[in-house]
């Protein structure tokens, strides 16, 4: 038997390759399918089956690309409205690969069609040795219940699902669909790649809920914002199979400049300090330094709009472009060949913004010569923020009303933009500059919590609704 967990490093998604007798199945393939094809070639098996645990809302499935490359059959649970050829694996149905049996286990809650898969190796014993839990049970967490139905309804369905999973023997490995950092769970989701039913039964805090009422109350309290454009991603995953990735042509600087004049957005994946020092006018900085690049970009740019990608190298730009495609960008026109150096060498105009470290921000706050814009989430703000600062989560800066709030508050004062580490602040600063707010300062190398180390007091207070 061959078994491998394959991760999407940007989105925290986990997929799985299971093979025996030279036949393989891939469960929840990511958009970039090269890893699966490489494993098949290296290990001498054929990918004949592609399975999905559910219709994903946070990333575009690679099932279409993988099926096109291998001729594999696509299997899903009973799901209405799918516009592609597939075979149904309903609750209790089995798929056999040599001595391996994959058994479908209906596990609604995150989505009504959600299905986990029990993995049996009959050469070793009768009981399942693992369960691929998808987005039902995570290591240290459970799925969010609000991406397909009303949150409380989803939470109550999830309670029944969790009881079903907890009826499995303690030794059964828990292999989840996401690791820490995913938008499909909470901040308590572990980065560990696996657990066991027994360990989760004992140590997962949400599995200690006394009943469906308690679980629903805990899951629906303080839900994070829903993933950007998640309805569009669900629609893409429901529609005709997506079988082709963008060509990612390397475009010369003057061609990119002409596209920018026509309204195409340049998304720059470099680290924030490099972007702040010199960038294409109007470009947005969604740095690749930290994970969730695609999700941040999708919160700042309409994924249906055409974009060009720039980064330190052409290779990095292509990597960035695939991350954008994975969250539903379908019009990646190409990459800026040679990056910002080529742009500058071509004599094209550059912009820059001021970037300051946290100690300097503290000095300027004490001098009262900047207004602090906090672009974190409301729950982060409630845990500690600078008195007198302005809260506008970066996701809202695409909206005219949020931009008008910022413009009204600034009133000629330099605007220092901060988050927890600098990545969201850079994206927010670039959105503001693109919208015509000029006196913008990016806070780099740290964030709001670090101000306490520089004698700036923080207060705990929930934002006004």
Short mmCIF file of C-alpha atoms in Angstrom, two decimals:
data_model
loop_
_atom_site.label_atom_id
_atom_site.label_comp_id
_atom_site.label_asym_id
_atom_site.label_seq_id
_atom_site.Cartn_x
_atom_site.Cartn_y
_atom_site.Cartn_z
CA UNK A 1 0.00 0.00 0.00
CA UNK A 2 1.16 3.53 -0.85
CA UNK A 3 -0.13 6.49 1.15
CA UNK A 4 0.96 10.12 0.99
CA UNK A 5 -0.36 13.42 2.34
CA UNK A 6 0.19 16.31 -0.08
CA UNK A 7 -0.12 19.88 1.23
CA UNK A 8 -0.95 23.19 -0.39
CA UNK A 9 1.54 25.39 1.42
CA UNK A 10 -0.36 28.63 0.83
CA UNK A 11 -3.88 27.60 1.82
CA UNK A 12 -3.18 24.96 4.48
CA UNK A 13 -5.11 22.34 2.47
CA UNK A 14 -4.29 18.65 2.73
CA UNK A 15 -4.91 16.12 -0.04
CA UNK A 16 -4.16 12.41 -0.13
CA UNK A 17 -2.82 9.81 -2.52
CA UNK A 18 -3.73 6.16 -1.83
CA UNK A 19 -2.50 3.33 -4.05
CA UNK A 20 -2.27 -0.44 -4.14
CA UNK A 21 -1.82 -2.97 -6.93
CA UNK A 22 -0.50 -0.11 -9.13
CA UNK A 23 -3.85 1.76 -9.00
CA UNK A 24 -4.27 5.06 -7.15
CA UNK A 25 -6.95 7.42 -5.92
CA UNK A 26 -6.40 11.09 -5.08
CA UNK A 27 -8.65 12.69 -2.48
CA UNK A 28 -9.31 16.46 -2.60
CA UNK A 29 -6.63 17.38 -5.17
CA UNK A 30 -5.27 20.90 -5.09
CA UNK A 31 -5.19 23.08 -8.21
CA UNK A 32 -1.51 22.39 -8.90
CA UNK A 33 -1.61 18.71 -9.89
CA UNK A 34 2.07 18.22 -10.72
CA UNK A 35 2.83 16.65 -7.32
CA UNK A 36 0.34 13.82 -7.94
CA UNK A 37 1.59 13.15 -11.45
CA UNK A 38 5.17 13.09 -10.15
CA UNK A 39 4.30 10.59 -7.40
CA UNK A 40 2.58 8.33 -9.93
CA UNK A 41 5.58 8.40 -12.26
CA UNK A 42 8.09 7.82 -9.45
CA UNK A 43 6.18 4.95 -7.88
CA UNK A 44 4.79 3.21 -10.94
CA UNK A 45 1.05 3.53 -10.34
CA UNK A 46 -1.83 4.93 -12.38
CA UNK A 47 -4.24 7.54 -11.01
CA UNK A 48 -7.66 6.13 -11.92
CA UNK A 49 -9.88 7.76 -9.30
CA UNK A 50 -10.32 11.31 -8.02
CA UNK A 51 -12.46 11.73 -4.89
CA UNK A 52 -13.83 14.83 -3.19
CA UNK A 53 -14.95 15.15 0.41
CA UNK A 54 -17.19 18.11 -0.49
CA UNK A 55 -17.63 21.11 -2.75
CA UNK A 56 -14.84 23.34 -1.47
CA UNK A 57 -15.52 26.99 -0.71
CA UNK A 58 -11.96 28.21 -0.12
CA UNK A 59 -10.03 26.84 -3.10
CA UNK A 60 -10.53 25.64 -6.64
CA UNK A 61 -10.29 21.87 -6.97
CA UNK A 62 -7.69 20.32 -9.24
CA UNK A 63 -10.04 17.42 -10.08
CA UNK A 64 -10.58 18.63 -13.62
CA UNK A 65 -6.89 19.07 -14.41
CA UNK A 66 -6.06 15.70 -12.84
CA UNK A 67 -8.84 13.86 -14.67
CA UNK A 68 -7.80 15.46 -17.95
CA UNK A 69 -4.17 14.44 -17.41
CA UNK A 70 -4.88 10.84 -16.37
CA UNK A 71 -8.35 9.85 -17.60
CA UNK A 72 -9.37 9.20 -13.97
CA UNK A 73 -13.01 8.91 -12.93
CA UNK A 74 -14.30 11.66 -10.65
CA UNK A 75 -16.25 10.45 -7.60
CA UNK A 76 -18.33 12.67 -5.31
CA UNK A 77 -21.08 12.25 -2.75
CA UNK A 78 -24.69 12.88 -3.82
CA UNK A 79 -24.57 16.61 -4.64
CA UNK A 80 -27.28 18.48 -6.57
CA UNK A 81 -26.44 20.84 -9.41
CA UNK A 82 -23.07 19.47 -10.54
CA UNK A 83 -22.30 20.22 -14.19
CA UNK A 84 -19.65 17.59 -14.84
CA UNK A 85 -19.51 13.83 -15.36
CA UNK A 86 -19.01 11.92 -12.12
CA UNK A 87 -19.81 8.74 -10.25
CA UNK A 88 -21.59 8.95 -6.91
CA UNK A 89 -20.12 7.50 -3.74
CA UNK A 90 -22.99 7.54 -1.27
CA UNK A 91 -22.79 6.67 2.42
CA UNK A 92 -21.44 3.14 2.77
CA UNK A 93 -20.27 2.81 -0.84
CA UNK A 94 -16.79 1.37 -1.34
CA UNK A 95 -13.94 1.86 -3.78
CA UNK A 96 -11.37 -0.95 -3.98
CA UNK A 97 -7.68 -0.57 -4.86
CA UNK A 98 -6.03 -3.97 -4.49
CA UNK A 99 -6.22 -4.81 -0.77
CA UNK A 100 -7.29 -1.26 0.09
CA UNK A 101 -10.93 -0.30 0.56
CA UNK A 102 -12.09 3.31 0.71
CA UNK A 103 -15.54 3.54 2.32
CA UNK A 104 -17.70 6.68 2.09
CA UNK A 105 -19.02 8.05 5.40
CA UNK A 106 -21.66 10.80 5.24
CA UNK A 107 -20.51 13.64 7.52
CA UNK A 108 -22.66 16.76 6.96
CA UNK A 109 -22.25 19.97 8.93
CA UNK A 110 -19.59 21.97 7.15
CA UNK A 111 -21.61 21.37 4.00
CA UNK A 112 -24.66 19.11 3.52
CA UNK A 113 -22.86 16.90 0.96
CA UNK A 114 -19.72 16.47 3.06
CA UNK A 115 -18.31 12.93 3.07
CA UNK A 116 -15.36 11.48 4.99
CA UNK A 117 -13.54 8.36 3.81
CA UNK A 118 -12.59 5.37 5.93
CA UNK A 119 -9.42 3.68 4.72
CA UNK A 120 -9.12 -0.09 5.24
CA UNK A 121 -6.04 -2.15 4.46
CA UNK A 122 -7.45 -5.67 4.36
CA UNK A 123 -3.94 -7.11 4.17
CA UNK A 124 -3.39 -5.86 7.71
CA UNK A 125 -6.76 -6.28 9.41
CA UNK A 126 -10.51 -5.83 9.27
CA UNK A 127 -10.82 -2.45 11.02
CA UNK A 128 -10.17 0.89 9.34
CA UNK A 129 -6.74 2.32 10.10
CA UNK A 130 -7.52 5.92 9.06
CA UNK A 131 -10.34 8.32 8.33
CA UNK A 132 -9.90 11.18 5.87
CA UNK A 133 -12.08 13.70 7.67
CA UNK A 134 -12.01 16.50 5.10
CA UNK A 135 -13.56 19.59 6.67
CA UNK A 136 -15.46 17.88 9.48
CA UNK A 137 -12.93 17.07 12.19
CA UNK A 138 -9.54 18.79 12.32
CA UNK A 139 -6.62 18.32 14.67
CA UNK A 140 -7.65 20.37 17.70
CA UNK A 141 -10.67 21.88 15.99
CA UNK A 142 -13.84 21.20 14.01
CA UNK A 143 -15.19 22.77 10.85
CA UNK A 144 -16.96 26.09 10.64
CA UNK A 145 -20.70 25.53 10.02
CA UNK A 146 -21.71 28.65 8.07
CA UNK A 147 -20.51 28.19 4.48
CA UNK A 148 -23.55 26.40 3.05
CA UNK A 149 -26.45 26.68 5.50
CA UNK A 150 -27.41 28.84 8.46
CA UNK A 151 -24.66 28.58 11.05
CA UNK A 152 -26.69 27.01 13.88
CA UNK A 153 -28.23 24.45 11.55
CA UNK A 154 -24.78 23.50 10.28
CA UNK A 155 -23.44 23.27 13.83
CA UNK A 156 -26.20 20.86 14.87
CA UNK A 157 -25.56 18.67 11.85
CA UNK A 158 -21.88 18.75 12.72
CA UNK A 159 -22.67 17.51 16.23
CA UNK A 160 -24.25 14.37 14.76
CA UNK A 161 -21.29 13.95 12.42
CA UNK A 162 -18.81 14.20 15.28
CA UNK A 163 -20.68 11.55 17.25
CA UNK A 164 -20.43 9.27 14.24
CA UNK A 165 -16.69 9.87 13.94
CA UNK A 166 -16.20 9.35 17.68
CA UNK A 167 -17.78 5.93 17.40
CA UNK A 168 -14.66 4.79 15.54
CA UNK A 169 -11.93 2.95 17.48
CA UNK A 170 -9.36 5.11 19.25
CA UNK A 171 -6.51 3.84 17.10
CA UNK A 172 -7.98 5.18 13.85
CA UNK A 173 -5.82 7.98 12.45
CA UNK A 174 -7.49 11.34 11.81
CA UNK A 175 -6.21 12.82 8.55
CA UNK A 176 -7.86 16.21 8.01
CA UNK A 177 -8.47 18.32 4.94
CA UNK A 178 -6.83 21.38 6.46
CA UNK A 179 -3.97 22.29 8.77
CA UNK A 180 -3.59 25.41 10.93
CA UNK A 181 -4.18 28.71 9.17
CA UNK A 182 -7.12 27.62 7.05
CA UNK A 183 -10.21 29.81 6.78
CA UNK A 184 -12.41 26.70 7.18
CA UNK A 185 -11.76 26.35 10.92
CA UNK A 186 -10.72 28.53 13.84
CA UNK A 187 -7.45 29.77 15.28
CA UNK A 188 -7.27 26.65 17.48
CA UNK A 189 -6.71 24.38 14.47
CA UNK A 190 -3.36 22.64 14.89
CA UNK A 191 -0.62 22.62 12.30
CA UNK A 192 -0.03 18.94 13.04
CA UNK A 193 -0.67 16.81 9.93
CA UNK A 194 -2.51 13.99 11.73
CA UNK A 195 -3.97 12.77 14.99
CA UNK A 196 -6.08 9.83 16.19
CA UNK A 197 -9.70 9.47 17.19
CA UNK A 198 -8.58 8.66 20.74
CA UNK A 199 -6.38 11.73 21.06
CA UNK A 200 -9.04 14.06 19.66
CA UNK A 201 -11.68 12.49 21.89
CA UNK A 202 -9.56 13.36 24.92
CA UNK A 203 -7.91 16.67 23.99
CA UNK A 204 -9.93 18.45 21.29
CA UNK A 205 -11.75 21.19 23.26
CA UNK A 206 -14.79 21.29 20.97
CA UNK A 207 -15.35 17.57 21.40
CA UNK A 208 -15.89 18.22 25.12
CA UNK A 209 -19.19 20.00 24.40
CA UNK A 210 -22.01 18.44 26.43
CA UNK A 211 -24.48 18.38 23.56
CA UNK A 212 -25.61 19.93 20.28
CA UNK A 213 -26.78 23.14 22.01
CA UNK A 214 -23.38 23.79 23.57
CA UNK A 215 -21.48 22.99 20.39
CA UNK A 216 -23.74 25.26 18.33
CA UNK A 217 -23.28 28.12 20.81
CA UNK A 218 -19.50 27.73 20.78
CA UNK A 219 -19.20 27.44 17.00
CA UNK A 220 -21.47 30.36 16.19
CA UNK A 221 -19.90 32.79 18.67
CA UNK A 222 -17.41 35.08 17.00
CA UNK A 223 -17.27 33.45 13.58
CA UNK A 224 -14.48 34.83 11.40
CA UNK A 225 -15.38 36.59 8.14
CA UNK A 226 -16.30 34.11 5.45
CA UNK A 227 -13.59 33.36 2.89
CA UNK A 228 -13.46 35.98 0.12
CA UNK A 229 -15.50 35.12 -2.99
CA UNK A 230 -16.39 31.72 -1.49
CA UNK A 231 -19.71 31.57 -3.35
CA UNK A 232 -17.85 32.02 -6.62
CA UNK A 233 -15.41 29.25 -5.72
CA UNK A 234 -18.31 26.91 -4.90
CA UNK A 235 -19.82 27.78 -8.30
CA UNK A 236 -16.52 27.09 -10.08
CA UNK A 237 -16.23 23.74 -8.30
CA UNK A 238 -19.82 22.87 -9.24
CA UNK A 239 -19.58 23.87 -12.89
CA UNK A 240 -17.88 22.24 -15.86
CA UNK A 241 -14.51 20.79 -14.90
CA UNK A 242 -11.67 23.31 -15.10
CA UNK A 243 -8.96 21.53 -17.04
CA UNK A 244 -6.49 24.24 -18.06
CA UNK A 245 -4.23 26.57 -16.12
CA UNK A 246 -3.27 30.01 -17.42
CA UNK A 247 -0.34 30.08 -19.86
CA UNK A 248 1.46 32.73 -17.73
CA UNK A 249 3.24 34.44 -20.59
CA UNK A 250 6.22 36.58 -19.55
CA UNK A 251 5.19 40.08 -20.65
CA UNK A 252 7.72 42.85 -21.36
CA UNK A 253 7.43 45.98 -19.19
CA UNK A 254 5.97 48.28 -21.86
CA UNK A 255 3.24 45.74 -22.61
CA UNK A 256 2.40 45.54 -18.91
CA UNK A 257 2.34 49.35 -18.76
CA UNK A 258 -0.22 49.40 -21.57
CA UNK A 259 -2.34 46.83 -19.74
CA UNK A 260 -2.17 48.93 -16.55
CA UNK A 261 -3.39 51.95 -18.54
CA UNK A 262 -6.36 49.78 -19.58
CA UNK A 263 -7.19 49.00 -15.94
CA UNK A 264 -5.41 45.69 -15.41
CA UNK A 265 -4.20 45.32 -11.80
CA UNK A 266 -0.61 44.37 -11.02
CA UNK A 267 -0.37 42.12 -7.95
CA UNK A 268 3.13 42.24 -6.49
CA UNK A 269 4.23 39.24 -4.40
CA UNK A 270 7.49 40.67 -3.04
CA UNK A 271 8.11 41.24 0.65
CA UNK A 272 6.53 44.50 1.88
CA UNK A 273 9.72 46.54 2.37
CA UNK A 274 10.82 45.86 -1.21
CA UNK A 275 7.38 46.79 -2.55
CA UNK A 276 7.30 49.98 -0.44
CA UNK A 277 10.71 51.06 -1.75
CA UNK A 278 9.78 50.79 -5.44
CA UNK A 279 6.74 49.45 -7.24
CA UNK A 280 4.59 49.76 -10.33
CA UNK A 281 2.19 52.67 -9.73
CA UNK A 282 -1.18 51.39 -8.56
CA UNK A 283 0.09 47.86 -7.87
CA UNK A 284 -1.13 45.90 -4.88
CA UNK A 285 1.22 44.10 -2.52
CA UNK A 286 0.06 40.59 -1.54
CA UNK A 287 3.36 39.35 -0.19
CA UNK A 288 4.39 35.73 -0.59
CA UNK A 289 6.43 35.94 2.63
CA UNK A 290 3.45 34.58 4.59
CA UNK A 291 0.79 32.01 3.75
CA UNK A 292 -2.74 32.73 2.49
CA UNK A 293 -1.47 34.95 -0.32
CA UNK A 294 -4.32 33.95 -2.59
CA UNK A 295 -6.98 34.56 0.04
CA UNK A 296 -5.59 38.01 0.88
CA UNK A 297 -5.43 38.93 -2.79
CA UNK A 298 -9.00 37.75 -3.35
CA UNK A 299 -10.12 40.01 -0.51
CA UNK A 300 -8.51 43.00 -2.22
CA UNK A 301 -9.13 42.37 -5.93
CA UNK A 302 -12.18 41.07 -7.75
CA UNK A 303 -11.02 37.60 -8.88
CA UNK A 304 -13.02 38.01 -12.07
CA UNK A 305 -10.85 40.96 -13.14
CA UNK A 306 -7.69 40.60 -15.25
CA UNK A 307 -4.41 40.76 -13.35
CA UNK A 308 -0.68 40.66 -14.04
CA UNK A 309 1.68 39.20 -11.43
CA UNK A 310 5.09 40.57 -10.45
CA UNK A 311 7.66 39.27 -7.98
CA UNK A 312 11.40 39.00 -7.29
CA UNK A 313 11.89 36.53 -10.15
CA UNK A 314 9.87 35.10 -12.98
CA UNK A 315 9.77 31.77 -11.13
CA UNK A 316 8.33 33.44 -8.02
CA UNK A 317 5.79 35.29 -10.16
CA UNK A 318 4.60 32.03 -11.72
CA UNK A 319 4.30 30.48 -8.25
CA UNK A 320 2.27 33.49 -7.14
CA UNK A 321 0.02 33.22 -10.19
CA UNK A 322 -0.82 29.59 -9.43
CA UNK A 323 -1.72 30.60 -5.88
CA UNK A 324 -4.12 33.16 -7.31
CA UNK A 325 -5.65 30.59 -9.65
CA UNK A 326 -6.19 28.30 -6.66
CA UNK A 327 -8.62 30.82 -5.15
CA UNK A 328 -10.52 31.51 -8.36
CA UNK A 329 -8.56 34.09 -10.36
CA UNK A 330 -9.40 33.03 -13.91
CA UNK A 331 -7.87 35.97 -15.82
CA UNK A 332 -4.18 35.92 -14.94
CA UNK A 333 -2.95 37.61 -18.11
CA UNK A 334 0.72 36.93 -17.48
CA UNK A 335 3.73 37.90 -15.40
CA UNK A 336 5.94 41.00 -15.51
CA UNK A 337 9.08 39.63 -17.17
CA UNK A 338 12.16 40.54 -15.13
CA UNK A 339 10.11 42.08 -12.34
CA UNK A 340 10.60 45.59 -11.01
CA UNK A 341 14.23 45.71 -12.18
CA UNK A 342 13.14 45.28 -15.78
CA UNK A 343 10.38 47.86 -15.28
CA UNK A 344 12.93 50.37 -13.99
CA UNK A 345 15.45 49.54 -16.73
CA UNK A 346 12.73 50.28 -19.30
CA UNK A 347 12.48 53.82 -17.93
CA UNK A 348 8.94 53.41 -16.68
CA UNK A 349 7.69 55.39 -13.67
CA UNK A 350 7.98 54.00 -10.15
CA UNK A 351 6.21 54.82 -6.91
CA UNK A 352 7.28 54.32 -3.30
CA UNK A 353 5.78 54.81 0.13
CA UNK A 354 7.31 55.42 3.52
CA UNK A 355 7.88 52.29 5.62
CA UNK A 356 8.67 52.48 9.34
CA UNK A 357 9.44 49.88 12.02
CA UNK A 358 7.35 49.55 15.16
CA UNK A 359 9.76 51.57 17.42
CA UNK A 360 9.50 54.55 15.07
CA UNK A 361 5.72 54.20 14.95
CA UNK A 362 5.68 54.36 18.76
CA UNK A 363 7.71 57.58 18.70
CA UNK A 364 5.38 59.18 16.18
CA UNK A 365 2.29 58.10 18.11
CA UNK A 366 3.70 59.77 21.22
CA UNK A 367 4.39 62.89 19.15
CA UNK A 368 0.81 62.72 17.84
CA UNK A 369 1.90 63.37 14.28
CA UNK A 370 0.25 60.27 12.71
CA UNK A 371 -3.17 58.68 12.73
CA UNK A 372 -3.02 54.91 13.21
CA UNK A 373 -5.17 52.78 10.92
CA UNK A 374 -5.60 49.27 12.34
CA UNK A 375 -6.48 46.84 9.54
CA UNK A 376 -6.78 43.67 11.64
CA UNK A 377 -9.99 41.75 12.30
CA UNK A 378 -12.46 43.03 14.91
CA UNK A 379 -11.65 40.23 17.38
CA UNK A 380 -7.95 41.15 17.23
CA UNK A 381 -8.88 44.79 17.83
CA UNK A 382 -11.00 43.79 20.84
CA UNK A 383 -8.04 41.95 22.38
CA UNK A 384 -5.91 45.09 22.37
CA UNK A 385 -5.63 48.29 20.32
CA UNK A 386 -4.23 51.79 20.52
CA UNK A 387 -6.69 54.35 21.92
CA UNK A 388 -7.77 56.77 19.22
CA UNK A 389 -6.80 54.49 16.34
CA UNK A 390 -9.17 53.76 13.48
CA UNK A 391 -10.35 50.21 12.80
CA UNK A 392 -10.99 49.28 9.17
CA UNK A 393 -10.24 45.60 8.38
CA UNK A 394 -8.20 45.43 5.19
CA UNK A 395 -10.90 43.38 3.43
CA UNK A 396 -13.22 46.41 3.58
CA UNK A 397 -10.88 48.76 1.75
CA UNK A 398 -12.33 47.69 -1.61
CA UNK A 399 -15.55 49.40 -0.53
CA UNK A 400 -16.25 53.08 -1.18
CA UNK A 401 -17.83 53.56 2.24
CA UNK A 402 -14.72 52.30 4.06
CA UNK A 403 -12.44 54.47 1.91
CA UNK A 404 -14.59 57.52 2.67
CA UNK A 405 -14.31 56.78 6.41
CA UNK A 406 -10.55 56.76 6.08
CA UNK A 407 -10.43 59.95 4.01
CA UNK A 408 -12.68 61.75 6.49
CA UNK A 409 -10.55 60.65 9.46
CA UNK A 410 -7.21 61.54 7.91
CA UNK A 411 -7.94 65.22 7.24
CA UNK A 412 -4.36 65.89 6.11
CA UNK A 413 -2.66 63.81 8.82
CA UNK A 414 -0.15 61.12 7.76
CA UNK A 415 -1.79 57.70 8.02
CA UNK A 416 0.24 54.84 9.54
CA UNK A 417 -1.20 51.45 8.53
CA UNK A 418 -0.55 48.48 10.82
CA UNK A 419 -1.69 44.91 11.41
CA UNK A 420 -0.03 42.14 13.44
CA UNK A 421 3.04 41.47 11.29
CA UNK A 422 3.04 43.82 8.30
CA UNK A 423 1.62 41.70 5.48
CA UNK A 424 -2.00 42.83 5.73
CA UNK A 425 -0.82 46.39 6.37
CA UNK A 426 1.14 46.38 3.11
CA UNK A 427 -1.90 45.20 1.17
CA UNK A 428 -4.06 47.81 2.89
CA UNK A 429 -1.51 50.56 2.21
CA UNK A 430 -1.37 49.60 -1.45
CA UNK A 431 -5.18 49.65 -1.68
CA UNK A 432 -5.25 53.11 -0.14
CA UNK A 433 -2.59 54.46 -2.48
CA UNK A 434 -4.41 52.99 -5.47
CA UNK A 435 -7.58 54.74 -4.24
CA UNK A 436 -5.78 58.11 -4.08
CA UNK A 437 -4.94 58.36 -0.36
CA UNK A 438 -1.39 59.71 -0.58
CA UNK A 439 0.13 60.30 2.86
CA UNK A 440 0.31 56.60 3.74
CA UNK A 441 2.97 54.98 5.93
CA UNK A 442 3.42 51.22 6.06
CA UNK A 443 4.32 49.75 9.47
CA UNK A 444 6.77 46.92 8.84
CA UNK A 445 8.39 44.11 10.79
CA UNK A 446 5.77 43.83 13.50
CA UNK A 447 2.39 45.11 14.54
CA UNK A 448 -0.01 46.47 17.09
CA UNK A 449 0.82 44.06 19.92
CA UNK A 450 4.51 44.96 19.68
CA UNK A 451 3.76 48.57 20.60
CA UNK A 452 3.43 47.57 24.25
CA UNK A 453 7.18 46.87 24.27
CA UNK A 454 7.70 50.51 23.35
CA UNK A 455 5.55 52.08 26.08
CA UNK A 456 2.36 52.43 24.07
CA UNK A 457 -0.58 51.22 26.14
CA UNK A 458 -3.25 49.08 24.51
CA UNK A 459 -6.87 48.85 25.61
CA UNK A 460 -9.33 45.97 25.30
CA UNK A 461 -12.65 47.03 23.90
CA UNK A 462 -14.97 45.57 21.29
CA UNK A 463 -15.56 47.74 18.21
CA UNK A 464 -18.83 49.65 17.96
CA UNK A 465 -21.37 47.91 15.73
#
